[in-house]
Amino acid sequence: MGDAQLRRRFYSVDEYEALLRDAGEGERYEYAEGQIIRCEDYTTKSHNQVVMNCYRILAEYFYPEGCRVYTENIRLSIGNKEEYRLPDVIATCSDGDHEPGYEISEPVMLVEVLSPATALQDLGSKLDSYRKIQSLQAYLIINPAEVWVRVYVRDDRDQWLPDQVYTSFDEEIQLVKFALTLALREIYRFVF
């Protein structure tokens, strides 16, 4: 389906699901507020490397906890299946999310790696949607073109703390709730 065809006023979830069934190989779409959003077919090597680095770091941490980590092509269902997104990295510890299928609904951590086509969504509408997910404890937004990571975390009272931005290759992100330290040097390994 061409981009011009996607610019109708409102699509139902059923129309979105039909589009997915008919989509060609490599075609990816998100759904939010009645709109279908075509995702980029290709990413840069830097984008892909950051995604793979985050996957490796999070898998090493979460797998021993019995949790799972997924990348890019697994759908995130938000708000009783009213919105579907494709985060770059998803960590989930929910038994329901371990069932076979194509989607996750109870992530504990999400990572978005910025690209020119998605940056405004990652920093705006996706942030707003993600913060509504009750299970979500941390959301990281990473720029693959420079050392820049924005981190949002929930506190013990279930409130979102003010975001923190990291811009030094030598900094470490302390995710206290997970007892996890993320070194920017490892996030950006082989990128810079």
JSON list of C-alpha atoms in Angstrom, two decimals:
[
{"chain": "A", "resi": 1, "resn": "MET", "atom": "CA", "xyz": [0.00, 0.00, 0.00]},
{"chain": "A", "resi": 2, "resn": "GLY", "atom": "CA", "xyz": [1.44, 3.38, -0.96]},
{"chain": "A", "resi": 3, "resn": "ASP", "atom": "CA", "xyz": [1.99, 6.21, 1.52]},
{"chain": "A", "resi": 4, "resn": "ALA", "atom": "CA", "xyz": [-0.73, 8.32, -0.15]},
{"chain": "A", "resi": 5, "resn": "GLN", "atom": "CA", "xyz": [-3.25, 5.52, 0.46]},
{"chain": "A", "resi": 6, "resn": "LEU", "atom": "CA", "xyz": [-2.28, 5.47, 4.14]},
{"chain": "A", "resi": 7, "resn": "ARG", "atom": "CA", "xyz": [-3.30, 9.11, 4.63]},
{"chain": "A", "resi": 8, "resn": "ARG", "atom": "CA", "xyz": [-7.03, 8.44, 4.99]},
{"chain": "A", "resi": 9, "resn": "ARG", "atom": "CA", "xyz": [-8.73, 10.07, 7.96]},
{"chain": "A", "resi": 10, "resn": "PHE", "atom": "CA", "xyz": [-9.30, 6.98, 10.13]},
{"chain": "A", "resi": 11, "resn": "TYR", "atom": "CA", "xyz": [-8.52, 3.26, 9.96]},
{"chain": "A", "resi": 12, "resn": "SER", "atom": "CA", "xyz": [-10.07, 0.62, 12.16]},
{"chain": "A", "resi": 13, "resn": "VAL", "atom": "CA", "xyz": [-7.95, -2.01, 13.89]},
{"chain": "A", "resi": 14, "resn": "ASP", "atom": "CA", "xyz": [-9.51, -4.57, 11.51]},
{"chain": "A", "resi": 15, "resn": "GLU", "atom": "CA", "xyz": [-8.29, -2.56, 8.49]},
{"chain": "A", "resi": 16, "resn": "TYR", "atom": "CA", "xyz": [-4.83, -2.37, 10.06]},
{"chain": "A", "resi": 17, "resn": "GLU", "atom": "CA", "xyz": [-4.80, -6.14, 10.63]},
{"chain": "A", "resi": 18, "resn": "ALA", "atom": "CA", "xyz": [-5.90, -6.71, 7.01]},
{"chain": "A", "resi": 19, "resn": "LEU", "atom": "CA", "xyz": [-3.04, -4.51, 5.79]},
{"chain": "A", "resi": 20, "resn": "LEU", "atom": "CA", "xyz": [-0.59, -6.59, 7.82]},
{"chain": "A", "resi": 21, "resn": "ARG", "atom": "CA", "xyz": [-1.91, -9.83, 6.34]},
{"chain": "A", "resi": 22, "resn": "ASP", "atom": "CA", "xyz": [-1.44, -8.44, 2.81]},
{"chain": "A", "resi": 23, "resn": "ALA", "atom": "CA", "xyz": [1.89, -6.71, 3.45]},
{"chain": "A", "resi": 24, "resn": "GLY", "atom": "CA", "xyz": [4.91, -7.76, 1.45]},
{"chain": "A", "resi": 25, "resn": "GLU", "atom": "CA", "xyz": [8.07, -9.12, 2.99]},
{"chain": "A", "resi": 26, "resn": "GLY", "atom": "CA", "xyz": [9.88, -6.43, 4.96]},
{"chain": "A", "resi": 27, "resn": "GLU", "atom": "CA", "xyz": [6.88, -4.07, 5.07]},
{"chain": "A", "resi": 28, "resn": "ARG", "atom": "CA", "xyz": [6.20, -2.93, 8.63]},
{"chain": "A", "resi": 29, "resn": "TYR", "atom": "CA", "xyz": [3.40, -0.75, 9.97]},
{"chain": "A", "resi": 30, "resn": "GLU", "atom": "CA", "xyz": [2.38, 0.76, 13.29]},
{"chain": "A", "resi": 31, "resn": "TYR", "atom": "CA", "xyz": [-1.14, 1.82, 14.26]},
{"chain": "A", "resi": 32, "resn": "ALA", "atom": "CA", "xyz": [-2.03, 4.79, 16.49]},
{"chain": "A", "resi": 33, "resn": "GLU", "atom": "CA", "xyz": [-5.13, 6.94, 16.86]},
{"chain": "A", "resi": 34, "resn": "GLY", "atom": "CA", "xyz": [-6.74, 5.49, 13.76]},
{"chain": "A", "resi": 35, "resn": "GLN", "atom": "CA", "xyz": [-3.67, 6.14, 11.61]},
{"chain": "A", "resi": 36, "resn": "ILE", "atom": "CA", "xyz": [-1.42, 3.58, 9.96]},
{"chain": "A", "resi": 37, "resn": "ILE", "atom": "CA", "xyz": [2.25, 4.52, 10.07]},
{"chain": "A", "resi": 38, "resn": "ARG", "atom": "CA", "xyz": [4.63, 2.91, 7.61]},
{"chain": "A", "resi": 39, "resn": "CYS", "atom": "CA", "xyz": [7.98, 2.07, 9.18]},
{"chain": "A", "resi": 40, "resn": "GLU", "atom": "CA", "xyz": [11.25, 2.41, 7.36]},
{"chain": "A", "resi": 41, "resn": "ASP", "atom": "CA", "xyz": [12.24, -0.63, 5.34]},
{"chain": "A", "resi": 42, "resn": "TYR", "atom": "CA", "xyz": [15.96, -0.18, 6.07]},
{"chain": "A", "resi": 43, "resn": "THR", "atom": "CA", "xyz": [18.02, 1.32, 8.86]},
{"chain": "A", "resi": 44, "resn": "THR", "atom": "CA", "xyz": [21.58, 2.58, 9.00]},
{"chain": "A", "resi": 45, "resn": "LYS", "atom": "CA", "xyz": [24.40, 0.36, 10.20]},
{"chain": "A", "resi": 46, "resn": "SER", "atom": "CA", "xyz": [24.80, 2.61, 13.26]},
{"chain": "A", "resi": 47, "resn": "HIS", "atom": "CA", "xyz": [21.10, 2.25, 14.10]},
{"chain": "A", "resi": 48, "resn": "ASN", "atom": "CA", "xyz": [21.28, -1.51, 13.73]},
{"chain": "A", "resi": 49, "resn": "GLN", "atom": "CA", "xyz": [24.48, -1.74, 15.79]},
{"chain": "A", "resi": 50, "resn": "VAL", "atom": "CA", "xyz": [22.94, 0.21, 18.67]},
{"chain": "A", "resi": 51, "resn": "VAL", "atom": "CA", "xyz": [19.85, -2.03, 18.55]},
{"chain": "A", "resi": 52, "resn": "MET", "atom": "CA", "xyz": [22.04, -5.15, 18.61]},
{"chain": "A", "resi": 53, "resn": "ASN", "atom": "CA", "xyz": [24.19, -3.77, 21.43]},
{"chain": "A", "resi": 54, "resn": "CYS", "atom": "CA", "xyz": [21.11, -3.01, 23.53]},
{"chain": "A", "resi": 55, "resn": "TYR", "atom": "CA", "xyz": [19.67, -6.43, 22.77]},
{"chain": "A", "resi": 56, "resn": "ARG", "atom": "CA", "xyz": [22.90, -8.13, 23.87]},
{"chain": "A", "resi": 57, "resn": "ILE", "atom": "CA", "xyz": [23.17, -6.11, 27.10]},
{"chain": "A", "resi": 58, "resn": "LEU", "atom": "CA", "xyz": [19.53, -6.60, 28.04]},
{"chain": "A", "resi": 59, "resn": "ALA", "atom": "CA", "xyz": [19.46, -10.29, 27.11]},
{"chain": "A", "resi": 60, "resn": "GLU", "atom": "CA", "xyz": [22.49, -10.93, 29.33]},
{"chain": "A", "resi": 61, "resn": "TYR", "atom": "CA", "xyz": [20.66, -9.27, 32.21]},
{"chain": "A", "resi": 62, "resn": "PHE", "atom": "CA", "xyz": [17.06, -10.40, 31.68]},
{"chain": "A", "resi": 63, "resn": "TYR", "atom": "CA", "xyz": [17.45, -14.01, 30.47]},
{"chain": "A", "resi": 64, "resn": "PRO", "atom": "CA", "xyz": [18.73, -15.30, 33.85]},
{"chain": "A", "resi": 65, "resn": "GLU", "atom": "CA", "xyz": [15.67, -13.60, 35.41]},
{"chain": "A", "resi": 66, "resn": "GLY", "atom": "CA", "xyz": [13.36, -15.70, 33.21]},
{"chain": "A", "resi": 67, "resn": "CYS", "atom": "CA", "xyz": [12.46, -12.68, 31.09]},
{"chain": "A", "resi": 68, "resn": "ARG", "atom": "CA", "xyz": [12.65, -12.26, 27.31]},
{"chain": "A", "resi": 69, "resn": "VAL", "atom": "CA", "xyz": [14.11, -9.60, 25.03]},
{"chain": "A", "resi": 70, "resn": "TYR", "atom": "CA", "xyz": [12.88, -8.97, 21.48]},
{"chain": "A", "resi": 71, "resn": "THR", "atom": "CA", "xyz": [13.87, -6.63, 18.67]},
{"chain": "A", "resi": 72, "resn": "GLU", "atom": "CA", "xyz": [12.19, -4.53, 15.98]},
{"chain": "A", "resi": 73, "resn": "ASN", "atom": "CA", "xyz": [9.63, -6.87, 14.41]},
{"chain": "A", "resi": 74, "resn": "ILE", "atom": "CA", "xyz": [7.62, -7.81, 17.50]},
{"chain": "A", "resi": 75, "resn": "ARG", "atom": "CA", "xyz": [4.49, -5.71, 17.97]},
{"chain": "A", "resi": 76, "resn": "LEU", "atom": "CA", "xyz": [3.73, -3.89, 21.19]},
{"chain": "A", "resi": 77, "resn": "SER", "atom": "CA", "xyz": [0.00, -3.76, 21.94]},
{"chain": "A", "resi": 78, "resn": "ILE", "atom": "CA", "xyz": [-0.97, -0.66, 23.92]},
{"chain": "A", "resi": 79, "resn": "GLY", "atom": "CA", "xyz": [-4.25, 0.30, 25.56]},
{"chain": "A", "resi": 80, "resn": "ASN", "atom": "CA", "xyz": [-6.43, -2.77, 25.10]},
{"chain": "A", "resi": 81, "resn": "LYS", "atom": "CA", "xyz": [-5.19, -3.22, 21.52]},
{"chain": "A", "resi": 82, "resn": "GLU", "atom": "CA", "xyz": [-6.01, 0.36, 20.50]},
{"chain": "A", "resi": 83, "resn": "GLU", "atom": "CA", "xyz": [-2.44, 1.09, 19.44]},
{"chain": "A", "resi": 84, "resn": "TYR", "atom": "CA", "xyz": [0.36, -1.04, 18.01]},
{"chain": "A", "resi": 85, "resn": "ARG", "atom": "CA", "xyz": [4.02, -0.01, 17.93]},
{"chain": "A", "resi": 86, "resn": "LEU", "atom": "CA", "xyz": [7.28, -1.66, 16.90]},
{"chain": "A", "resi": 87, "resn": "PRO", "atom": "CA", "xyz": [9.91, -0.63, 19.47]},
{"chain": "A", "resi": 88, "resn": "ASP", "atom": "CA", "xyz": [13.51, -1.35, 18.58]},
{"chain": "A", "resi": 89, "resn": "VAL", "atom": "CA", "xyz": [14.05, -3.43, 21.74]},
{"chain": "A", "resi": 90, "resn": "ILE", "atom": "CA", "xyz": [11.47, -4.83, 24.18]},
{"chain": "A", "resi": 91, "resn": "ALA", "atom": "CA", "xyz": [12.14, -6.57, 27.50]},
{"chain": "A", "resi": 92, "resn": "THR", "atom": "CA", "xyz": [9.24, -8.42, 29.12]},
{"chain": "A", "resi": 93, "resn": "CYS", "atom": "CA", "xyz": [8.89, -10.60, 32.18]},
{"chain": "A", "resi": 94, "resn": "SER", "atom": "CA", "xyz": [5.19, -11.38, 31.73]},
{"chain": "A", "resi": 95, "resn": "ASP", "atom": "CA", "xyz": [4.18, -15.03, 31.43]},
{"chain": "A", "resi": 96, "resn": "GLY", "atom": "CA", "xyz": [1.48, -13.94, 28.98]},
{"chain": "A", "resi": 97, "resn": "ASP", "atom": "CA", "xyz": [4.09, -12.33, 26.75]},
{"chain": "A", "resi": 98, "resn": "HIS", "atom": "CA", "xyz": [6.02, -15.63, 26.63]},
{"chain": "A", "resi": 99, "resn": "GLU", "atom": "CA", "xyz": [3.18, -17.34, 24.73]},
{"chain": "A", "resi": 100, "resn": "PRO", "atom": "CA", "xyz": [3.75, -17.92, 20.98]},
{"chain": "A", "resi": 101, "resn": "GLY", "atom": "CA", "xyz": [2.62, -15.09, 18.73]},
{"chain": "A", "resi": 102, "resn": "TYR", "atom": "CA", "xyz": [3.53, -11.72, 17.29]},
{"chain": "A", "resi": 103, "resn": "GLU", "atom": "CA", "xyz": [2.93, -9.24, 20.07]},
{"chain": "A", "resi": 104, "resn": "ILE", "atom": "CA", "xyz": [3.85, -8.12, 23.56]},
{"chain": "A", "resi": 105, "resn": "SER", "atom": "CA", "xyz": [1.56, -6.24, 25.93]},
{"chain": "A", "resi": 106, "resn": "GLU", "atom": "CA", "xyz": [3.42, -6.04, 29.26]},
{"chain": "A", "resi": 107, "resn": "PRO", "atom": "CA", "xyz": [6.98, -4.78, 28.69]},
{"chain": "A", "resi": 108, "resn": "VAL", "atom": "CA", "xyz": [9.19, -3.74, 31.58]},
{"chain": "A", "resi": 109, "resn": "MET", "atom": "CA", "xyz": [11.67, -1.86, 29.38]},
{"chain": "A", "resi": 110, "resn": "LEU", "atom": "CA", "xyz": [11.54, -0.33, 25.91]},
{"chain": "A", "resi": 111, "resn": "VAL", "atom": "CA", "xyz": [14.31, 1.08, 23.74]},
{"chain": "A", "resi": 112, "resn": "GLU", "atom": "CA", "xyz": [13.84, 3.27, 20.69]},
{"chain": "A", "resi": 113, "resn": "VAL", "atom": "CA", "xyz": [16.82, 4.14, 18.51]},
{"chain": "A", "resi": 114, "resn": "LEU", "atom": "CA", "xyz": [16.23, 7.40, 16.70]},
{"chain": "A", "resi": 115, "resn": "SER", "atom": "CA", "xyz": [16.10, 7.70, 12.93]},
{"chain": "A", "resi": 116, "resn": "PRO", "atom": "CA", "xyz": [15.23, 10.84, 10.94]},
{"chain": "A", "resi": 117, "resn": "ALA", "atom": "CA", "xyz": [11.81, 9.43, 10.02]},
{"chain": "A", "resi": 118, "resn": "THR", "atom": "CA", "xyz": [10.78, 8.44, 13.57]},
{"chain": "A", "resi": 119, "resn": "ALA", "atom": "CA", "xyz": [12.55, 10.87, 15.92]},
{"chain": "A", "resi": 120, "resn": "LEU", "atom": "CA", "xyz": [9.55, 13.14, 16.51]},
{"chain": "A", "resi": 121, "resn": "GLN", "atom": "CA", "xyz": [7.30, 10.16, 17.27]},
{"chain": "A", "resi": 122, "resn": "ASP", "atom": "CA", "xyz": [9.87, 8.54, 19.57]},
{"chain": "A", "resi": 123, "resn": "LEU", "atom": "CA", "xyz": [10.25, 11.76, 21.57]},
{"chain": "A", "resi": 124, "resn": "GLY", "atom": "CA", "xyz": [6.54, 12.69, 21.49]},
{"chain": "A", "resi": 125, "resn": "SER", "atom": "CA", "xyz": [3.55, 10.47, 20.78]},
{"chain": "A", "resi": 126, "resn": "LYS", "atom": "CA", "xyz": [5.35, 7.18, 21.54]},
{"chain": "A", "resi": 127, "resn": "LEU", "atom": "CA", "xyz": [6.62, 8.58, 24.82]},
{"chain": "A", "resi": 128, "resn": "ASP", "atom": "CA", "xyz": [3.08, 9.57, 25.81]},
{"chain": "A", "resi": 129, "resn": "SER", "atom": "CA", "xyz": [1.71, 6.15, 24.84]},
{"chain": "A", "resi": 130, "resn": "TYR", "atom": "CA", "xyz": [4.50, 4.16, 26.45]},
{"chain": "A", "resi": 131, "resn": "ARG", "atom": "CA", "xyz": [4.16, 5.94, 29.78]},
{"chain": "A", "resi": 132, "resn": "LYS", "atom": "CA", "xyz": [0.54, 4.68, 29.98]},
{"chain": "A", "resi": 133, "resn": "ILE", "atom": "CA", "xyz": [1.72, 1.05, 30.03]},
{"chain": "A", "resi": 134, "resn": "GLN", "atom": "CA", "xyz": [1.42, -0.06, 33.66]},
{"chain": "A", "resi": 135, "resn": "SER", "atom": "CA", "xyz": [4.15, -2.70, 33.48]},
{"chain": "A", "resi": 136, "resn": "LEU", "atom": "CA", "xyz": [6.72, -0.37, 31.88]},
{"chain": "A", "resi": 137, "resn": "GLN", "atom": "CA", "xyz": [9.52, 0.67, 34.23]},
{"chain": "A", "resi": 138, "resn": "ALA", "atom": "CA", "xyz": [12.05, 2.27, 31.86]},
{"chain": "A", "resi": 139, "resn": "TYR", "atom": "CA", "xyz": [12.09, 3.83, 28.39]},
{"chain": "A", "resi": 140, "resn": "LEU", "atom": "CA", "xyz": [15.37, 4.67, 26.65]},
{"chain": "A", "resi": 141, "resn": "ILE", "atom": "CA", "xyz": [15.68, 6.83, 23.55]},
{"chain": "A", "resi": 142, "resn": "ILE", "atom": "CA", "xyz": [19.08, 6.57, 21.87]},
{"chain": "A", "resi": 143, "resn": "ASN", "atom": "CA", "xyz": [20.56, 8.67, 19.09]},
{"chain": "A", "resi": 144, "resn": "PRO", "atom": "CA", "xyz": [22.85, 6.54, 16.90]},
{"chain": "A", "resi": 145, "resn": "ALA", "atom": "CA", "xyz": [24.41, 9.59, 15.21]},
{"chain": "A", "resi": 146, "resn": "GLU", "atom": "CA", "xyz": [25.92, 11.03, 18.40]},
{"chain": "A", "resi": 147, "resn": "VAL", "atom": "CA", "xyz": [26.38, 10.06, 22.04]},
{"chain": "A", "resi": 148, "resn": "TRP", "atom": "CA", "xyz": [22.96, 11.00, 23.40]},
{"chain": "A", "resi": 149, "resn": "VAL", "atom": "CA", "xyz": [20.61, 8.84, 25.48]},
{"chain": "A", "resi": 150, "resn": "ARG", "atom": "CA", "xyz": [17.41, 10.06, 27.15]},
{"chain": "A", "resi": 151, "resn": "VAL", "atom": "CA", "xyz": [16.10, 7.86, 29.96]},
{"chain": "A", "resi": 152, "resn": "TYR", "atom": "CA", "xyz": [12.68, 7.80, 31.58]},
{"chain": "A", "resi": 153, "resn": "VAL", "atom": "CA", "xyz": [12.10, 5.63, 34.68]},
{"chain": "A", "resi": 154, "resn": "ARG", "atom": "CA", "xyz": [9.26, 4.99, 37.12]},
{"chain": "A", "resi": 155, "resn": "ASP", "atom": "CA", "xyz": [9.86, 5.32, 40.82]},
{"chain": "A", "resi": 156, "resn": "ASP", "atom": "CA", "xyz": [8.59, 3.08, 43.63]},
{"chain": "A", "resi": 157, "resn": "ARG", "atom": "CA", "xyz": [5.39, 5.16, 43.87]},
{"chain": "A", "resi": 158, "resn": "ASP", "atom": "CA", "xyz": [4.63, 4.38, 40.20]},
{"chain": "A", "resi": 159, "resn": "GLN", "atom": "CA", "xyz": [5.40, 7.97, 39.13]},
{"chain": "A", "resi": 160, "resn": "TRP", "atom": "CA", "xyz": [7.57, 8.87, 36.15]},
{"chain": "A", "resi": 161, "resn": "LEU", "atom": "CA", "xyz": [10.70, 10.71, 37.25]},
{"chain": "A", "resi": 162, "resn": "PRO", "atom": "CA", "xyz": [12.03, 13.65, 35.22]},
{"chain": "A", "resi": 163, "resn": "ASP", "atom": "CA", "xyz": [14.02, 12.39, 32.26]},
{"chain": "A", "resi": 164, "resn": "GLN", "atom": "CA", "xyz": [17.79, 12.21, 32.38]},
{"chain": "A", "resi": 165, "resn": "VAL", "atom": "CA", "xyz": [20.04, 12.79, 29.39]},
{"chain": "A", "resi": 166, "resn": "TYR", "atom": "CA", "xyz": [23.48, 11.21, 29.02]},
{"chain": "A", "resi": 167, "resn": "THR", "atom": "CA", "xyz": [25.97, 12.62, 26.51]},
{"chain": "A", "resi": 168, "resn": "SER", "atom": "CA", "xyz": [29.37, 11.30, 27.52]},
{"chain": "A", "resi": 169, "resn": "PHE", "atom": "CA", "xyz": [30.88, 8.09, 26.22]},
{"chain": "A", "resi": 170, "resn": "ASP", "atom": "CA", "xyz": [32.19, 7.42, 29.76]},
{"chain": "A", "resi": 171, "resn": "GLU", "atom": "CA", "xyz": [28.82, 7.77, 31.55]},
{"chain": "A", "resi": 172, "resn": "GLU", "atom": "CA", "xyz": [26.79, 4.92, 32.99]},
{"chain": "A", "resi": 173, "resn": "ILE", "atom": "CA", "xyz": [23.01, 4.73, 33.34]},
{"chain": "A", "resi": 174, "resn": "GLN", "atom": "CA", "xyz": [21.97, 3.36, 36.72]},
{"chain": "A", "resi": 175, "resn": "LEU", "atom": "CA", "xyz": [18.60, 1.65, 36.52]},
{"chain": "A", "resi": 176, "resn": "VAL", "atom": "CA", "xyz": [18.14, 1.11, 40.25]},
{"chain": "A", "resi": 177, "resn": "LYS", "atom": "CA", "xyz": [14.82, -0.74, 40.00]},
{"chain": "A", "resi": 178, "resn": "PHE", "atom": "CA", "xyz": [16.52, -3.42, 37.92]},
{"chain": "A", "resi": 179, "resn": "ALA", "atom": "CA", "xyz": [19.90, -3.25, 39.68]},
{"chain": "A", "resi": 180, "resn": "LEU", "atom": "CA", "xyz": [21.26, -2.76, 36.16]},
{"chain": "A", "resi": 181, "resn": "THR", "atom": "CA", "xyz": [24.04, -0.50, 34.94]},
{"chain": "A", "resi": 182, "resn": "LEU", "atom": "CA", "xyz": [24.19, 0.41, 31.25]},
{"chain": "A", "resi": 183, "resn": "ALA", "atom": "CA", "xyz": [27.53, 1.80, 30.12]},
{"chain": "A", "resi": 184, "resn": "LEU", "atom": "CA", "xyz": [27.23, 4.18, 27.18]},
{"chain": "A", "resi": 185, "resn": "ARG", "atom": "CA", "xyz": [30.52, 2.74, 25.95]},
{"chain": "A", "resi": 186, "resn": "GLU", "atom": "CA", "xyz": [28.71, -0.62, 25.52]},
{"chain": "A", "resi": 187, "resn": "ILE", "atom": "CA", "xyz": [25.57, 0.89, 24.01]},
{"chain": "A", "resi": 188, "resn": "TYR", "atom": "CA", "xyz": [27.75, 2.58, 21.36]},
{"chain": "A", "resi": 189, "resn": "ARG", "atom": "CA", "xyz": [30.24, -0.28, 20.88]},
{"chain": "A", "resi": 190, "resn": "PHE", "atom": "CA", "xyz": [31.43, -0.42, 17.24]},
{"chain": "A", "resi": 191, "resn": "VAL", "atom": "CA", "xyz": [29.49, 2.80, 16.47]},
{"chain": "A", "resi": 192, "resn": "PHE", "atom": "CA", "xyz": [32.10, 5.38, 17.53]}
]
